[in-house]
XYZ file of C-alpha atoms in Angstrom:
779
model
C -34.107 49.532 -35.364
C -37.520 51.153 -34.967
C -39.241 48.094 -33.458
C -38.519 47.450 -29.730
C -36.915 44.100 -29.024
C -39.798 43.092 -26.720
C -42.254 43.402 -29.605
C -39.969 41.433 -31.896
C -39.683 38.587 -29.397
C -43.471 38.458 -29.055
C -43.797 38.451 -32.844
C -41.410 35.496 -33.083
C -43.826 33.339 -31.008
C -42.579 33.196 -27.432
C -43.728 29.597 -26.963
C -40.224 28.395 -27.826
C -38.405 30.927 -25.612
C -36.316 29.165 -22.956
C -34.106 31.945 -21.628
C -33.745 35.694 -22.037
C -30.604 37.595 -21.109
C -30.108 41.341 -21.444
C -26.569 42.541 -22.029
C -26.244 46.074 -20.635
C -25.045 48.955 -22.792
C -21.503 50.208 -22.315
C -20.397 53.833 -22.461
C -17.260 54.664 -24.352
C -14.086 56.139 -22.902
C -11.828 58.316 -25.039
C -8.188 59.235 -24.593
C -5.652 61.531 -26.252
C -3.569 60.473 -29.232
C -0.185 58.973 -28.334
C 2.548 61.577 -28.757
C 4.223 59.600 -31.528
C 1.200 59.844 -33.877
C 2.032 62.670 -36.325
C -0.413 65.520 -37.106
C -0.977 64.386 -40.714
C -2.210 60.981 -39.500
C -4.485 62.617 -36.906
C -5.890 64.902 -39.586
C -6.491 62.027 -41.985
C -8.355 60.080 -39.311
C -10.356 63.166 -38.306
C -11.478 63.360 -41.922
C -13.213 60.003 -41.442
C -14.784 61.028 -38.106
C -12.142 59.600 -35.748
C -11.082 62.501 -33.532
C -9.734 60.605 -30.516
C -8.962 56.924 -29.940
C -10.274 54.548 -27.318
C -7.654 53.579 -24.713
C -7.324 49.969 -25.909
C -6.512 51.234 -29.413
C -3.838 53.620 -28.153
C -2.309 51.021 -25.790
C -2.031 48.290 -28.428
C -0.710 50.694 -31.063
C 1.964 51.973 -28.663
C 3.130 48.426 -27.910
C 3.577 47.851 -31.642
C 5.207 51.231 -32.301
C 7.769 50.458 -29.602
C 8.564 47.091 -31.185
C 6.637 44.672 -28.965
C 4.432 41.952 -30.440
C 0.869 42.595 -29.283
C -2.627 41.187 -29.642
C -5.737 43.292 -29.080
C -8.585 40.991 -28.023
C -11.751 43.023 -27.546
C -15.360 42.726 -28.632
C -16.894 42.948 -32.072
C -16.983 46.507 -33.474
C -14.403 47.722 -30.927
C -12.162 49.339 -33.536
C -9.330 46.808 -33.419
C -8.289 47.867 -36.926
C -7.100 51.272 -35.712
C -4.726 49.574 -33.260
C -2.681 48.148 -36.114
C -3.324 50.963 -38.571
C -1.794 53.695 -36.391
C 1.793 52.353 -36.483
C 1.790 51.582 -40.196
C 0.111 54.894 -41.124
C 2.728 56.681 -39.023
C 5.514 54.840 -40.863
C 3.968 55.656 -44.252
C 3.469 59.346 -43.451
C 7.135 59.658 -42.493
C 8.022 58.192 -45.912
C 10.066 55.540 -44.153
C 11.196 52.363 -45.873
C 9.250 50.112 -43.490
C 6.603 47.934 -45.125
C 3.627 46.031 -43.709
C 2.171 42.639 -44.567
C -1.489 42.286 -43.533
C -2.862 38.731 -43.316
C -6.575 37.931 -43.097
C -8.141 34.453 -43.065
C -10.351 35.287 -46.067
C -10.060 37.288 -49.259
C -13.273 39.137 -48.392
C -11.833 40.501 -45.145
C -8.627 41.640 -46.853
C -10.683 43.389 -49.551
C -12.832 45.044 -46.872
C -9.729 46.310 -45.072
C -8.310 47.652 -48.334
C -11.570 49.552 -48.898
C -11.427 51.001 -45.373
C -7.750 51.990 -45.661
C -8.511 53.695 -48.972
C -10.705 56.178 -47.082
C -7.706 57.518 -45.156
C -5.972 60.287 -47.063
C -2.555 59.602 -45.548
C 0.297 60.725 -47.793
C 2.840 58.029 -48.525
C 0.479 55.065 -47.986
C 0.518 52.681 -50.968
C -1.766 49.681 -50.380
C -2.166 46.662 -52.673
C -4.205 43.475 -52.462
C -2.268 40.356 -53.406
C -4.322 37.165 -53.451
C -5.276 34.375 -55.813
C -7.272 36.783 -57.981
C -4.388 39.251 -58.458
C -2.901 39.266 -61.989
C 0.835 38.596 -62.279
C 1.707 42.138 -63.388
C -0.132 43.589 -60.368
C 1.832 41.289 -58.080
C 5.047 42.542 -59.640
C 3.970 46.131 -58.977
C 3.126 45.283 -55.347
C 6.505 43.612 -54.869
C 8.278 46.803 -55.850
C 6.109 49.681 -54.627
C 3.365 48.766 -52.105
C 4.167 49.494 -48.462
C 0.946 47.802 -47.299
C 0.381 44.371 -48.872
C -2.981 42.825 -47.951
C -3.112 39.065 -48.373
C -3.851 35.791 -46.562
C -1.847 32.882 -45.094
C -2.609 30.685 -48.101
C -0.950 33.005 -50.597
C 1.934 33.533 -48.172
C 2.400 29.753 -47.999
C 1.819 28.842 -51.635
C 3.369 31.824 -53.423
C 5.282 34.434 -51.427
C 7.517 32.155 -49.336
C 8.468 29.762 -52.174
C 9.343 32.830 -54.308
C 10.902 34.827 -51.489
C 13.718 36.119 -53.685
C 11.139 37.912 -55.826
C 9.744 39.447 -52.615
C 13.171 40.386 -51.277
C 12.323 44.100 -51.118
C 9.247 43.461 -48.968
C 11.022 41.019 -46.659
C 14.103 43.196 -46.291
C 12.009 46.185 -45.185
C 9.264 44.304 -43.358
C 8.459 46.308 -40.237
C 4.994 45.057 -39.272
C 3.093 41.817 -39.790
C -0.613 42.151 -39.038
C -2.488 38.921 -38.215
C -6.191 39.761 -38.256
C -8.877 37.556 -36.651
C -6.131 35.362 -35.206
C -8.619 33.364 -33.088
C -9.537 31.560 -36.337
C -6.137 29.882 -36.379
C -6.755 26.879 -34.140
C -6.542 23.113 -34.435
C -4.631 21.654 -37.365
C -5.278 24.738 -39.495
C -3.788 26.861 -36.709
C -0.722 24.624 -36.540
C -0.200 25.046 -40.296
C -0.555 28.840 -40.051
C 1.784 28.988 -37.027
C 4.507 27.179 -38.957
C 3.887 29.365 -42.020
C 4.284 32.510 -39.897
C 7.502 31.157 -38.413
C 8.841 30.498 -41.913
C 7.984 34.109 -42.788
C 9.761 35.517 -39.737
C 12.791 33.301 -40.442
C 13.096 34.608 -44.013
C 12.596 38.201 -42.861
C 15.478 37.719 -40.425
C 17.586 36.266 -43.251
C 17.042 39.470 -45.252
C 17.883 41.650 -42.238
C 14.425 42.550 -40.892
C 12.849 41.966 -37.476
C 9.148 42.749 -37.948
C 6.738 43.391 -35.089
C 3.626 41.213 -35.094
C 0.306 42.957 -34.401
C -2.699 40.677 -34.002
C -6.421 41.239 -33.602
C -8.664 38.652 -32.034
C -12.174 38.144 -30.798
C -12.453 37.923 -27.036
C -10.434 34.846 -26.069
C -8.838 33.163 -23.075
C -5.150 34.107 -22.745
C -4.765 35.787 -26.160
C -1.091 36.589 -25.518
C -0.274 32.898 -25.136
C -2.263 32.095 -28.281
C -0.278 34.636 -30.323
C 2.983 33.312 -28.858
C 2.072 29.820 -30.064
C 1.514 31.204 -33.562
C 4.796 33.132 -33.718
C 7.115 31.430 -31.221
C 7.770 34.833 -29.614
C 6.535 36.577 -26.444
C 3.596 38.936 -26.837
C 1.595 41.484 -24.868
C -2.195 41.468 -24.724
C -4.722 44.307 -24.579
C -8.140 43.089 -23.443
C -9.897 46.018 -21.724
C -12.635 47.155 -24.132
C -13.356 50.898 -23.937
C -15.635 51.100 -26.997
C -19.361 51.833 -26.689
C -22.030 49.158 -26.988
C -25.798 49.711 -27.303
C -26.504 46.504 -25.418
C -28.425 43.510 -26.654
C -31.212 41.123 -25.803
C -30.108 37.514 -26.252
C -32.789 34.831 -26.455
C -32.230 31.074 -26.270
C -34.950 29.344 -28.260
C -36.098 25.786 -28.674
C -38.183 25.032 -31.782
C -41.806 24.214 -31.014
C -42.466 20.567 -30.096
C -45.413 18.583 -31.408
C -46.402 14.926 -31.127
C -46.411 12.169 -33.737
C -47.701 8.771 -32.572
C -47.215 9.823 -28.958
C -43.548 10.789 -29.445
C -42.493 14.454 -29.084
C -40.987 15.873 -32.290
C -39.345 19.247 -32.776
C -39.962 21.529 -35.709
C -36.981 21.757 -38.052
C -34.405 24.291 -36.855
C -33.799 25.358 -40.458
C -37.514 25.952 -40.978
C -37.797 27.891 -37.719
C -34.795 30.028 -38.669
C -36.386 30.773 -42.043
C -39.682 31.671 -40.334
C -37.960 34.111 -37.970
C -35.867 35.605 -40.777
C -39.011 36.245 -42.845
C -40.828 37.841 -39.907
C -37.932 40.151 -39.078
C -37.395 41.190 -42.696
C -41.134 41.881 -43.071
C -40.775 44.403 -40.226
C -37.763 46.059 -41.849
C -35.253 44.587 -39.379
C -31.812 44.105 -40.963
C -30.903 40.535 -40.013
C -28.102 38.012 -40.415
C -28.981 34.340 -39.964
C -25.937 32.149 -39.282
C -26.509 28.613 -40.557
C -23.969 25.800 -39.979
C -23.802 24.471 -43.557
C -23.802 25.820 -47.097
C -26.821 23.727 -47.985
C -28.631 24.966 -44.878
C -27.952 28.606 -45.783
C -29.492 28.035 -49.213
C -32.547 26.339 -47.689
C -33.128 29.093 -45.105
C -32.868 31.895 -47.697
C -35.185 30.117 -50.145
C -37.802 29.282 -47.502
C -37.739 32.805 -46.041
C -38.387 34.226 -49.518
C -41.195 31.737 -50.043
C -42.846 32.695 -46.738
C -42.900 36.369 -47.785
C -44.576 35.496 -51.097
C -45.427 38.623 -53.103
C -44.110 40.971 -50.404
C -41.419 43.171 -52.048
C -39.172 42.401 -49.073
C -38.722 38.855 -50.414
C -36.391 40.288 -53.053
C -34.162 41.656 -50.288
C -33.183 38.239 -48.917
C -30.171 36.255 -50.128
C -27.796 33.454 -49.137
C -24.049 33.995 -48.698
C -21.408 31.277 -48.472
C -18.098 30.064 -49.819
C -18.258 28.416 -53.228
C -19.801 31.450 -54.947
C -17.841 33.156 -57.676
C -15.774 36.117 -56.520
C -17.853 38.733 -58.332
C -21.061 37.354 -56.852
C -19.642 37.466 -53.300
C -18.479 41.068 -53.689
C -21.909 42.142 -54.964
C -23.628 40.492 -52.004
C -21.211 42.111 -49.544
C -21.875 45.553 -51.058
C -25.642 45.018 -51.038
C -25.551 44.017 -47.375
C -23.242 46.858 -46.361
C -25.301 49.499 -48.173
C -28.680 48.231 -46.984
C -30.088 46.899 -50.241
C -30.344 43.498 -48.598
C -32.439 43.211 -45.445
C -31.888 39.544 -44.654
C -28.946 37.241 -45.350
C -28.665 33.557 -44.497
C -24.952 32.930 -44.198
C -22.425 30.364 -43.104
C -19.541 31.345 -40.818
C -18.085 33.186 -43.834
C -19.623 36.409 -42.431
C -18.590 35.745 -38.839
C -15.370 37.674 -39.340
C -14.823 41.405 -39.306
C -16.287 42.571 -42.632
C -17.817 45.975 -41.914
C -21.618 45.627 -42.071
C -22.662 48.375 -39.670
C -26.338 48.951 -39.062
C -27.507 45.376 -38.534
C -30.388 45.058 -36.094
C -30.660 41.335 -35.372
C -28.780 38.061 -35.605
C -30.212 34.554 -35.708
C -28.035 31.564 -34.848
C -29.339 28.333 -36.363
C -27.792 26.193 -33.650
C -24.837 26.697 -31.354
C -21.752 27.449 -33.496
C -19.547 25.062 -31.526
C -17.438 27.535 -29.553
C -18.250 30.354 -27.152
C -15.833 32.624 -29.018
C -17.841 32.087 -32.212
C -21.122 32.550 -30.327
C -20.090 35.989 -29.045
C -18.518 36.920 -32.372
C -21.707 36.082 -34.271
C -24.159 37.826 -31.958
C -21.807 40.821 -31.931
C -22.464 41.341 -35.655
C -25.667 43.180 -34.682
C -25.966 46.276 -32.536
C -23.180 48.278 -34.120
C -25.298 51.425 -34.152
C -27.005 53.263 -31.294
C -30.008 51.002 -30.749
C -30.245 47.759 -28.801
C -29.681 44.600 -30.819
C -31.582 41.342 -30.828
C -29.823 37.970 -30.952
C -31.641 34.640 -31.014
C -29.999 31.216 -30.809
C -32.286 28.409 -31.958
C -31.317 25.017 -30.599
C -30.622 22.302 -33.144
C -31.828 18.789 -32.515
C -28.639 17.583 -30.880
C -27.497 16.922 -27.311
C -25.271 19.972 -26.930
C -27.834 22.538 -28.118
C -30.526 20.990 -25.944
C -28.180 21.042 -22.967
C -27.278 24.710 -23.504
C -30.800 26.140 -23.821
C -31.702 24.400 -20.552
C -28.407 25.362 -18.879
C -27.856 28.990 -19.988
C -25.125 29.414 -17.385
C -22.939 27.241 -19.640
C -23.056 30.130 -22.139
C -23.352 33.304 -20.111
C -21.384 32.396 -16.997
C -18.459 30.555 -18.570
C -15.246 32.118 -19.932
C -14.475 31.737 -23.622
C -12.167 28.942 -24.667
C -8.447 29.091 -25.221
C -7.449 28.263 -28.779
C -5.958 24.798 -29.223
C -3.018 24.857 -31.592
C -0.005 22.541 -31.665
C 2.760 23.458 -34.147
C 4.770 20.463 -32.900
C 2.172 18.046 -34.342
C 4.560 15.781 -36.309
C 2.047 15.231 -39.115
C 1.984 18.984 -39.726
C 5.582 19.759 -38.785
C 7.244 17.328 -41.219
C 5.944 19.057 -44.344
C 6.813 22.546 -43.104
C 10.357 21.501 -42.186
C 10.780 20.287 -45.763
C 9.414 23.570 -47.106
C 11.559 25.653 -44.771
C 14.691 23.704 -45.757
C 13.852 24.167 -49.449
C 13.457 27.920 -48.877
C 16.607 28.223 -46.745
C 18.711 25.504 -45.061
C 17.569 24.711 -41.528
C 19.845 25.779 -38.688
C 20.154 24.362 -35.183
C 18.307 27.411 -33.822
C 15.367 26.709 -36.146
C 14.996 23.192 -34.764
C 15.335 24.288 -31.147
C 12.354 26.637 -31.511
C 9.758 23.839 -31.789
C 9.729 20.716 -29.556
C 10.244 17.532 -31.520
C 11.677 19.244 -34.599
C 15.049 17.504 -34.387
C 13.464 14.046 -34.230
C 11.235 14.849 -37.204
C 14.194 16.237 -39.169
C 16.191 13.031 -38.533
C 13.293 10.920 -39.780
C 13.085 13.109 -42.890
C 16.782 12.423 -43.438
C 16.080 8.679 -43.242
C 13.358 9.181 -45.857
C 15.930 10.866 -48.159
C 14.072 14.177 -48.080
C 16.604 16.140 -46.008
C 20.361 15.785 -45.652
C 22.342 16.903 -42.619
C 25.608 18.574 -43.576
C 28.691 19.077 -41.385
C 27.994 22.055 -39.173
C 24.474 20.882 -38.317
C 22.452 22.408 -41.156
C 19.714 20.446 -42.906
C 19.246 20.791 -46.683
C 16.299 19.845 -48.848
C 17.272 17.109 -51.319
C 13.838 15.985 -52.513
C 13.105 15.986 -56.217
C 9.982 18.186 -56.038
C 8.763 20.776 -53.566
C 6.382 18.998 -51.130
C 2.666 19.737 -51.271
C 1.353 20.947 -47.921
C -2.281 22.066 -47.695
C -3.044 24.565 -44.931
C -6.756 23.809 -44.779
C -6.820 20.024 -44.886
C -8.130 19.230 -48.342
C -5.737 21.473 -50.212
C -6.192 24.267 -52.711
C -7.400 21.940 -55.444
C -11.182 21.848 -55.396
C -13.972 20.601 -57.604
C -15.633 22.974 -60.053
C -19.403 22.689 -60.365
C -20.515 23.347 -63.944
C -23.702 22.988 -65.975
C -23.578 20.006 -68.315
C -25.385 21.717 -71.195
C -23.661 25.121 -71.192
C -20.414 24.655 -69.268
C -21.396 27.611 -67.050
C -19.390 27.616 -63.817
C -21.786 27.655 -60.881
C -19.408 27.342 -57.944
C -16.655 25.291 -56.343
C -16.377 22.815 -53.486
C -13.554 21.175 -51.529
C -12.339 17.993 -53.220
C -12.834 15.909 -50.066
C -16.334 17.236 -49.352
C -17.323 16.423 -52.938
C -17.733 12.762 -51.996
C -20.664 13.668 -49.765
C -22.151 16.689 -51.467
C -21.724 16.398 -55.254
C -21.486 12.673 -55.863
C -23.273 11.407 -58.961
C -27.009 11.699 -58.348
C -26.737 14.238 -55.500
C -29.118 17.177 -55.201
C -27.026 20.371 -54.965
C -28.441 23.777 -53.917
C -27.105 27.161 -55.023
C -28.823 30.525 -54.308
C -32.285 29.008 -54.253
C -31.680 26.958 -57.400
C -31.406 23.166 -57.264
C -29.265 20.963 -59.488
C -28.851 17.218 -59.918
C -25.286 15.984 -60.359
C -24.879 14.073 -63.634
C -21.265 13.070 -63.011
C -18.472 13.629 -60.495
C -15.059 13.380 -62.157
C -12.419 13.457 -59.404
C -9.516 13.164 -61.852
C -10.514 16.323 -63.720
C -11.922 18.041 -60.617
C -15.371 18.766 -62.009
C -18.972 17.943 -61.117
C -21.400 18.275 -64.054
C -24.945 19.237 -63.090
C -28.286 20.160 -64.600
C -31.065 22.328 -63.155
C -34.010 20.410 -61.670
C -36.607 20.659 -58.906
C -37.286 17.091 -57.801
C -39.642 16.335 -54.865
C -36.786 14.664 -53.010
C -33.407 15.358 -51.452
C -30.330 13.153 -51.088
C -28.173 11.951 -48.206
C -24.810 10.198 -48.595
C -24.077 7.047 -46.603
C -20.614 5.870 -45.627
C -18.904 3.036 -43.799
C -15.980 3.441 -41.416
C -13.210 1.065 -40.300
C -10.886 1.951 -37.400
C -7.580 0.366 -36.408
C -5.646 1.145 -33.219
C -2.026 1.950 -34.122
C -0.595 2.817 -30.710
C -1.759 3.517 -27.184
C -0.419 6.641 -25.447
C -2.168 6.561 -22.072
C -4.530 4.244 -20.219
C -6.758 4.542 -17.150
C -7.812 1.178 -15.740
C -10.901 1.448 -13.535
C -11.938 -2.083 -12.658
C -14.632 -3.102 -15.140
C -13.915 -0.140 -17.452
C -10.840 1.246 -19.218
C -10.235 4.646 -20.841
C -7.459 5.071 -23.426
C -5.818 7.764 -25.569
C -3.785 6.901 -28.636
C -3.188 6.913 -32.398
C -5.682 5.305 -34.771
C -6.197 4.912 -38.506
C -9.708 5.571 -39.806
C -10.787 4.487 -43.290
C -14.060 5.956 -44.586
C -15.873 5.230 -47.809
C -19.040 6.857 -49.189
C -20.757 3.771 -50.607
C -24.298 4.910 -51.432
C -26.899 7.616 -51.100
C -30.570 7.723 -50.247
C -33.219 9.726 -51.997
C -35.660 11.057 -49.410
C -39.094 12.470 -50.125
C -39.727 16.116 -49.238
C -40.824 17.170 -46.671
C -41.586 13.902 -44.879
C -38.062 12.460 -45.123
C -39.391 9.068 -46.256
C -36.695 7.016 -48.015
C -37.600 6.450 -51.691
C -34.617 4.313 -52.667
C -30.898 3.732 -52.147
C -28.330 4.021 -54.951
C -24.819 2.564 -54.752
C -21.691 4.639 -55.460
C -18.165 3.721 -56.524
C -15.884 6.243 -54.808
C -12.330 5.714 -53.502
C -11.825 5.312 -49.731
C -10.259 8.088 -47.693
C -7.764 7.326 -44.922
C -7.085 9.364 -41.785
C -4.367 8.805 -39.173
C -5.298 10.723 -36.078
C -5.715 10.688 -32.294
C -8.666 9.094 -30.496
C -10.033 8.585 -27.019
C -11.812 5.296 -26.417
C -13.396 3.412 -23.565
C -14.170 -0.242 -23.048
C -16.335 -2.175 -20.608
C -16.106 -5.786 -19.528
C -19.009 -7.844 -20.973
C -19.607 -9.459 -17.542
C -20.627 -6.072 -16.174
C -23.314 -5.702 -18.837
C -25.537 -8.637 -17.932
C -29.137 -7.751 -18.616
C -28.322 -5.177 -21.296
C -30.579 -6.286 -24.146
C -29.233 -4.183 -27.035
C -25.474 -3.802 -26.581
C -24.796 -2.493 -30.103
C -27.596 0.097 -29.865
C -26.445 1.150 -26.389
C -22.859 1.721 -27.506
C -23.996 3.506 -30.667
C -26.279 5.852 -28.714
C -23.551 6.613 -26.158
C -21.118 7.350 -29.026
C -23.520 9.810 -30.691
C -24.307 11.649 -27.475
C -20.668 11.868 -26.372
C -19.679 13.338 -29.752
C -22.491 15.875 -29.417
C -21.317 16.953 -25.938
C -17.552 17.046 -26.550
C -17.667 20.699 -27.763
C -18.776 21.590 -24.242
C -15.239 20.933 -22.947
C -13.095 21.056 -26.121
C -12.677 23.877 -28.646
C -14.424 22.113 -31.500
C -17.832 21.382 -32.920
C -19.256 17.945 -33.673
C -18.172 18.161 -37.320
C -14.523 18.355 -36.220
C -14.740 14.909 -34.642
C -15.885 11.426 -35.552
C -16.766 8.257 -33.750
C -17.199 4.517 -33.970
C -18.745 1.964 -31.643
C -18.676 -1.818 -31.741
C -19.719 -4.718 -29.550
C -16.290 -6.374 -29.941
C -13.548 -4.353 -31.626
C -10.765 -6.404 -33.212
C -8.027 -4.549 -31.309
C -9.624 -4.342 -27.863
C -11.735 -7.536 -28.114
C -14.267 -5.719 -25.905
C -17.342 -3.490 -26.312
C -15.723 -0.180 -27.295
C -16.663 3.426 -28.088
C -14.141 5.549 -30.051
C -14.200 9.348 -30.498
C -11.473 10.725 -32.775
C -10.191 14.030 -34.138
C -11.209 14.558 -37.756
C -7.799 15.965 -38.732
C -4.521 14.253 -39.705
C -2.303 13.840 -36.664
C -5.034 15.025 -34.300
C -6.069 18.492 -33.195
C -6.094 18.150 -29.417
C -9.832 17.482 -29.048
C -9.579 13.799 -28.112
C -6.800 14.624 -25.667
C -9.000 17.211 -23.935
C -11.760 14.597 -23.736
C -9.335 12.162 -22.080
C -8.148 14.762 -19.547
C -11.714 15.887 -18.650
C -13.507 12.599 -19.163
C -15.652 12.797 -16.019
C -16.995 16.249 -16.926
C -17.503 15.194 -20.555
C -19.272 11.884 -19.979
C -21.145 13.213 -16.952
C -22.681 15.956 -19.102
C -23.406 13.347 -21.784
C -25.292 11.191 -19.281
C -27.246 14.221 -18.015
C -28.186 15.319 -21.541
C -29.572 11.882 -22.396
C -31.353 11.441 -19.076
C -33.018 14.857 -19.063
C -34.408 14.579 -22.603
C -38.217 14.161 -22.562
C -38.345 11.639 -25.410
C -39.011 7.947 -24.671
C -36.761 6.126 -27.117
C -34.215 8.681 -28.339
C -34.356 11.695 -30.628
C -31.991 14.195 -32.299
C -31.860 16.143 -29.039
C -30.128 13.294 -27.241
C -28.835 10.233 -29.141
C -29.566 10.673 -32.853
C -26.837 12.223 -35.026
C -27.220 14.284 -38.224
C -23.994 12.773 -39.594
C -24.617 9.095 -38.828
C -23.618 6.906 -41.745
C -25.914 4.104 -40.552
C -29.170 6.031 -40.571
C -29.229 6.207 -36.739
C -29.727 2.465 -36.397
C -29.515 0.723 -33.983
C -29.914 3.036 -30.973
C -30.926 2.367 -27.360
C -31.451 5.338 -25.086
C -31.987 3.243 -21.948
C -28.907 1.133 -22.706
C -26.734 4.214 -23.215
C -27.732 5.486 -19.773
C -26.827 2.111 -18.255
C -23.417 2.083 -19.965
C -22.548 5.627 -18.913
C -23.724 5.045 -15.345
C -21.438 2.027 -15.025
C -18.488 3.828 -16.584
C -18.872 6.858 -14.293
C -19.302 4.618 -11.237
C -16.157 2.683 -12.169
C -14.282 5.988 -12.235
C -15.176 6.604 -8.595
C -13.033 3.641 -7.502
C -9.282 2.999 -7.738
C -7.702 4.113 -11.015
C -4.437 2.744 -12.400
C -2.780 5.138 -14.870
C -0.252 4.031 -17.506
C 1.699 6.272 -19.899
C 3.345 4.755 -22.995
C 6.000 6.163 -25.307
C 4.529 7.870 -28.344
C 4.404 5.937 -31.603
C 6.838 6.822 -34.398
C 5.682 9.332 -36.969
C 3.830 7.928 -39.949
C 2.904 9.792 -43.056
C -0.722 10.948 -42.926
C -2.856 10.418 -45.993
C -5.435 12.994 -47.113
C -8.793 12.790 -45.408
C -12.260 14.138 -45.817
C -12.719 17.396 -43.950
C -15.669 19.391 -42.770
C -16.661 21.872 -45.465
C -14.816 25.070 -44.628
C -16.418 28.384 -45.414
C -13.227 30.200 -44.498
C -11.615 28.832 -47.661
C -10.343 31.821 -49.675
C -10.022 30.157 -53.087
C -7.245 28.927 -55.339
C -3.746 30.406 -55.195
């Protein structure tokens, strides 16, 4: 980067700068090759410029070579790939029979690794990509000949394990399993992947193999424990990073504030991100802008181009996200890697380890929800020899506002541990059925995961499994059960032009209710389309191109029922509970809003089926007698709900789109004023439980965020929510402060704790999920 970072910061308008932190450069340390690495492998690596490894690469590779499961958890661009490549390249060069299965969370990352491996001229290495785009005859070839199969957990789950007899040769000779970017596997998705990996290891053992698991992760808390949760086996961790770093300047930014009718209003974070992207691209700075939604990425790219006008650099800006056709994504990746693109507005789809060396700057349109993601995203720049620039622009929500004014919560706090619970009965039941269908379950299989025996007995009562003499469980269901790893399942909705039938993109079936309902405005690479019809039965949304002067926003209603209470804290006038709930949501209408003012033009009704979620929630109640003088109880509860959802990612490994909430002046189950916050995943993901355990820290930070906001009546930085189905009405900032003060004060007195037995397992119905840009496509 030819422009010093100080000049770039000045050019970005320092009025919004709230904090500047310089990360010092780090010198590299080299070591000698481990003795077991053969000369032909050393020569092949030298041909690509790798003459000696860094110590963390050699240490992790040696663990794996000696048969110990290992995870290397070091910074971005620290060469983690070589740690798992050394053992498998050594095996291939010796013409051994050992084979390797490489698993990446996305197709793009697997393709990038295949490209990188292809540069090594190691004799005996036969790589093959096997994913949803691989023709059947190529899969057959890979089954027989490839000693490095690059794939993803989805194909493993949907294709390889159900057809394990066809993959007998691979499983019989499986020596290494590589789990790349394993920090991605958290929450319910992580539980699904953990159980899928355990099914893989079980089948490998059945065919006589005992593969070593090699994992790569972003910097994480206790990575060895996280890998052990995924595999059910002990693991070593390598965390000392010996790779070089040019250093970086990290700026925390708050969009400029202006006044309307005496109330402070912030400039749009999307607009500010687009402005910065345009300014950096104009100066020739290669920049990635991470935007939290697909729609937002499209808006940022389009506005940045518009700001550049006739400048030739405007043609070197693009959006990148899931939902594009495969060929389009590969072209964009190549253009970015080879420098033809200068600026890319992307979702988290480019957060992972695709090699895009040479980037100068990164913009974060809002906090990504987790410190691990924050460091991963800013680490995408600065892979060369010059200092990088990273800017995080605060969104209008309580957490972002809190962080830019409390930078120590970012820079002086350790990264989170991944939350993953393979014993979640809602997840476990389906995988036990699949495992039994693949190979009868043994006693040892059930002993490996707490609660498995109870779940298996319930499956027997449901006539899905049968326990035979000797203790084995057999699958007796009529059809193989459908288990979706990523919540909404592999079946998505195709988006096609009404007039031509041209396929524009795809979207998750559940997210289609909000994003491509009939009448919705849909954005794709700067083009806008109006949805003519959403046909959920056929899985297609028909659209036509249009540029209306309005946008659309879906509205939904939510009903919540308490199913069972797990734990309770009684604190005088207030009570805090943790338990199981059932949430029913229904998108009932949408608003057309004028651009750019946001004025509501009209509201159109929709006829879409409800979606039901059984999950875990934390909730708190207050006695009405303690609220005398509170004028707007409903608005106070609603505002406290919004703010507490916004601050939960501060203490739980989630973002606000992973959780939901509901507030009511008199809930039918509690008969009291109540605020609910629930996990947005079937069976729960551990977020509500963390909130219950750390409730003082959570609600204390919520109270501080509301109280320190400069607005008078509430704004997106404190109590308004971007996902509110009621249009952020009613809300009372002053009332929310009163409620939280009384709850926190009640917690200072005597507390009576009660623990109940957990409720029996109930089948979880599909639910709407956050749009996931890590979705790799159909399988």
